[in-house]
Structures are given as C-alpha cells and as structure tokens.
PDB file of C-alpha atoms in Angstrom:
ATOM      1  CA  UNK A  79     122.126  99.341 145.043  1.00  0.00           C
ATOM      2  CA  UNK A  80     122.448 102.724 143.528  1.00  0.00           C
ATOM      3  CA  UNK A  81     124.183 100.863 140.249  1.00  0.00           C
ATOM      4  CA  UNK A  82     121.267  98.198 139.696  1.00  0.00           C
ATOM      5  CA  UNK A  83     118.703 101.189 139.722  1.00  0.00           C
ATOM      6  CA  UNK A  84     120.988 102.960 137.286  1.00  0.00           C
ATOM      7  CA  UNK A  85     121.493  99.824 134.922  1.00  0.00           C
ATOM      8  CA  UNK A  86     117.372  99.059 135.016  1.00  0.00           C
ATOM      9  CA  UNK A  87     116.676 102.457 134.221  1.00  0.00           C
ATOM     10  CA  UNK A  88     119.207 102.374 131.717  1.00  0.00           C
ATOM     11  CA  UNK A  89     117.548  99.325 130.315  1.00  0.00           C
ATOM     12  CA  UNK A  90     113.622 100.989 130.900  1.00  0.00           C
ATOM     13  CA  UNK A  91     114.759 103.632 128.826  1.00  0.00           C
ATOM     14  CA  UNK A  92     116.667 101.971 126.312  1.00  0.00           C
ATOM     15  CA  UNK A  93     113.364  99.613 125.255  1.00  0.00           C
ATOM     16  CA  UNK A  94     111.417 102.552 125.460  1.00  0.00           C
ATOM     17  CA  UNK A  95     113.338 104.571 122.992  1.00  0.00           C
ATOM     18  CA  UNK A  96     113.483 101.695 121.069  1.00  0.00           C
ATOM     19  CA  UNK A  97     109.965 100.960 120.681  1.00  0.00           C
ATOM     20  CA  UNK A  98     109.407 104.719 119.944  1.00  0.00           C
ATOM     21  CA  UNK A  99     111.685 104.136 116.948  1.00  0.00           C
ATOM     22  CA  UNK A 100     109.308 101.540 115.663  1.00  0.00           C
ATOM     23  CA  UNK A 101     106.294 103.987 116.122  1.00  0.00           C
ATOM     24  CA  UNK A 102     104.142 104.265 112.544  1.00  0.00           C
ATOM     25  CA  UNK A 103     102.435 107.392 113.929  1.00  0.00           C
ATOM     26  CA  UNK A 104     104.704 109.721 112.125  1.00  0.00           C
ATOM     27  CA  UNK A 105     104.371 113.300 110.147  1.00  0.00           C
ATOM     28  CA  UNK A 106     105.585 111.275 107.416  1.00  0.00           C
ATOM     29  CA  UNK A 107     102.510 108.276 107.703  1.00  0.00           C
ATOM     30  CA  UNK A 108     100.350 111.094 107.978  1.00  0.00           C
ATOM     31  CA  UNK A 109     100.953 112.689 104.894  1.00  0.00           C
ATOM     32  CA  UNK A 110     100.585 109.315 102.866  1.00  0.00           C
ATOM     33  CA  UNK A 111      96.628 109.353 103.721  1.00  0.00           C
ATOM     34  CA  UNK A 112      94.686 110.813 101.765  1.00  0.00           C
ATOM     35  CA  UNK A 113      90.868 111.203 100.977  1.00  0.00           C
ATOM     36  CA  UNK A 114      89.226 108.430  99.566  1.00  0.00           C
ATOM     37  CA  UNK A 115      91.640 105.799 100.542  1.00  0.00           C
ATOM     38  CA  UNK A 116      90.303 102.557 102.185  1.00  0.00           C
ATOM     39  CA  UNK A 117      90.380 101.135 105.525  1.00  0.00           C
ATOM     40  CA  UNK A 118      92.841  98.568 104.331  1.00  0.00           C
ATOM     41  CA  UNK A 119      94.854 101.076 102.654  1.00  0.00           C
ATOM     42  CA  UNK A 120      95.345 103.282 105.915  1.00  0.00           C
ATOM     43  CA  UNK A 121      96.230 100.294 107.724  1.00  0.00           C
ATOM     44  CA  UNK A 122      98.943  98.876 105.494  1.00  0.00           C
ATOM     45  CA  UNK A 123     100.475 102.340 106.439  1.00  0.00           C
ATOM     46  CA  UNK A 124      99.562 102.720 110.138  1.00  0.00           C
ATOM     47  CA  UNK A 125      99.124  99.348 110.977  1.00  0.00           C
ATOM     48  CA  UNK A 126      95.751  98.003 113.236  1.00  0.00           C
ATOM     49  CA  UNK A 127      93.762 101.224 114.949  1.00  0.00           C
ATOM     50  CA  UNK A 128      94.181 101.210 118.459  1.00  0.00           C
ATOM     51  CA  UNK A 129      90.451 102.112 118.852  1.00  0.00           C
ATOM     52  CA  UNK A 130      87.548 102.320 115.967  1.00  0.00           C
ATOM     53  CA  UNK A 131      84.072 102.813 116.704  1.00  0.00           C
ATOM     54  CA  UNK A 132      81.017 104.585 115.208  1.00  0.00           C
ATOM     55  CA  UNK A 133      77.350 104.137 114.076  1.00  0.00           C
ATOM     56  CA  UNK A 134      75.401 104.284 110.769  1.00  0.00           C
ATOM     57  CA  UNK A 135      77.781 103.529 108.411  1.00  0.00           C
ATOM     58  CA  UNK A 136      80.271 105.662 110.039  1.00  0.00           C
ATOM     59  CA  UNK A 137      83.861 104.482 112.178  1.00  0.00           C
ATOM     60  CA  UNK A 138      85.980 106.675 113.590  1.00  0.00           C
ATOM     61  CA  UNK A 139      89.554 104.755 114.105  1.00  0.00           C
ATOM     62  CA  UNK A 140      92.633 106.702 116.227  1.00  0.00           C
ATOM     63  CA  UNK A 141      96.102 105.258 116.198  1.00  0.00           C
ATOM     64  CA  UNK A 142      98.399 106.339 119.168  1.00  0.00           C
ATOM     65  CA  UNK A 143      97.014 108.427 122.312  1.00  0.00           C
ATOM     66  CA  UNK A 144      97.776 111.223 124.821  1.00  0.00           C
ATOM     67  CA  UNK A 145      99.592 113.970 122.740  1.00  0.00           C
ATOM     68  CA  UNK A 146     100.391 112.053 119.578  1.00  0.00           C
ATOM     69  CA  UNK A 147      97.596 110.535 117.501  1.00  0.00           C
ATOM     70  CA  UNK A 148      96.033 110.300 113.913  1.00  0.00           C
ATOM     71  CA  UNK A 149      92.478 110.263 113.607  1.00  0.00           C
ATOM     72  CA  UNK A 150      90.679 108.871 110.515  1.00  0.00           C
ATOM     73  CA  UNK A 151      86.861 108.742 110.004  1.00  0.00           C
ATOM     74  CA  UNK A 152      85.933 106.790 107.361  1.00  0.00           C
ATOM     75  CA  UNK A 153      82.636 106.369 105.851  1.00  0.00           C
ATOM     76  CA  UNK A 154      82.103 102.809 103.610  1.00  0.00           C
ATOM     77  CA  UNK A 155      85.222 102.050 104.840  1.00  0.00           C
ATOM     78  CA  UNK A 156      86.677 105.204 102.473  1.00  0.00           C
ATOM     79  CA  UNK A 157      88.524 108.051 104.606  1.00  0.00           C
ATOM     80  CA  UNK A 158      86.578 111.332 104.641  1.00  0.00           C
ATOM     81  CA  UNK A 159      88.570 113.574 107.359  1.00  0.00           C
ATOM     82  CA  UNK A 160      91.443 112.646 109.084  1.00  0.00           C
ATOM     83  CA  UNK A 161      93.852 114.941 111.896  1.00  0.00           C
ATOM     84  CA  UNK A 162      96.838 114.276 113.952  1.00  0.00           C
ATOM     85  CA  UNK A 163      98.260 116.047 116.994  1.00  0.00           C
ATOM     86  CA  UNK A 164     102.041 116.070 118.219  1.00  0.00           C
ATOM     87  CA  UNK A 165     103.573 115.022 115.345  1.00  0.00           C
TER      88      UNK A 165
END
C-alpha cells in the first residue's frame, strides 16, 4: 500500500514539476514587455491572460495567481503599467 502512495505521489509531483517547466510567467517574459506594446504583442509572449477585465477603455489582464503573477493594464489595447510578484 505504502509503495502505490509513494509511486502516485511520485507521479503527482513529477507532472507538476513538469508543467511548472512549461510556465511563461517568468523574470525573463517579464522583462520582454514593455510600454506601449499591444495586447497581441504581450500575449505572443505570455500566452492568453488568465483573467482581464476593466471599464472605459481600460483592461486590466493578470497571468498566473497566488504568489507569482504579471499584471498588465493596458489602455487601447497598448500596455501602460505592468508588475509581477514572485518571480
């Protein structure tokens, strides 16, 4: 019993890691944005936001969650302040 639990969390862990590898919410990413740059362009680094929303010609998009994220407000679809956290 003790084995199975040991070879699933094995497993668990193993995907997880994985799919951290694969993250686009890096230091690196980050550092590619710049002011100015379109929606489009942000995306092609980030990949889709996880969450956008705003009002009156304003959207605020966030990519990741929890500890690590990047932050972009854009306004006409143009970034005017963007900030991270855990990276």
């Amino acid at each position: 019993m003790i084995a199975k639990i040991t070879k699933l969390f094995i497993v668990v862990l193993s995907a997880a890691l994985l799919l951290m590898g694969c993250s686009k919410i890096t230091k690196e990413n980050y550092d590619k944005i710049s002011m100015g740059m379109s929606y489009d362009e942000v995306v092609s680094i980030l990949g889709d936001a996880d969450e956008c929303g705003g009002a009156v010609g304003v959207e605020n998009c966030s990519w990741g969650g929890g500890e690590m994220y990047i932050k972009v407000n854009f306004v006409g679809k143009k970034v005017v302040l963007f900030s991270m956290k855990g990276l």
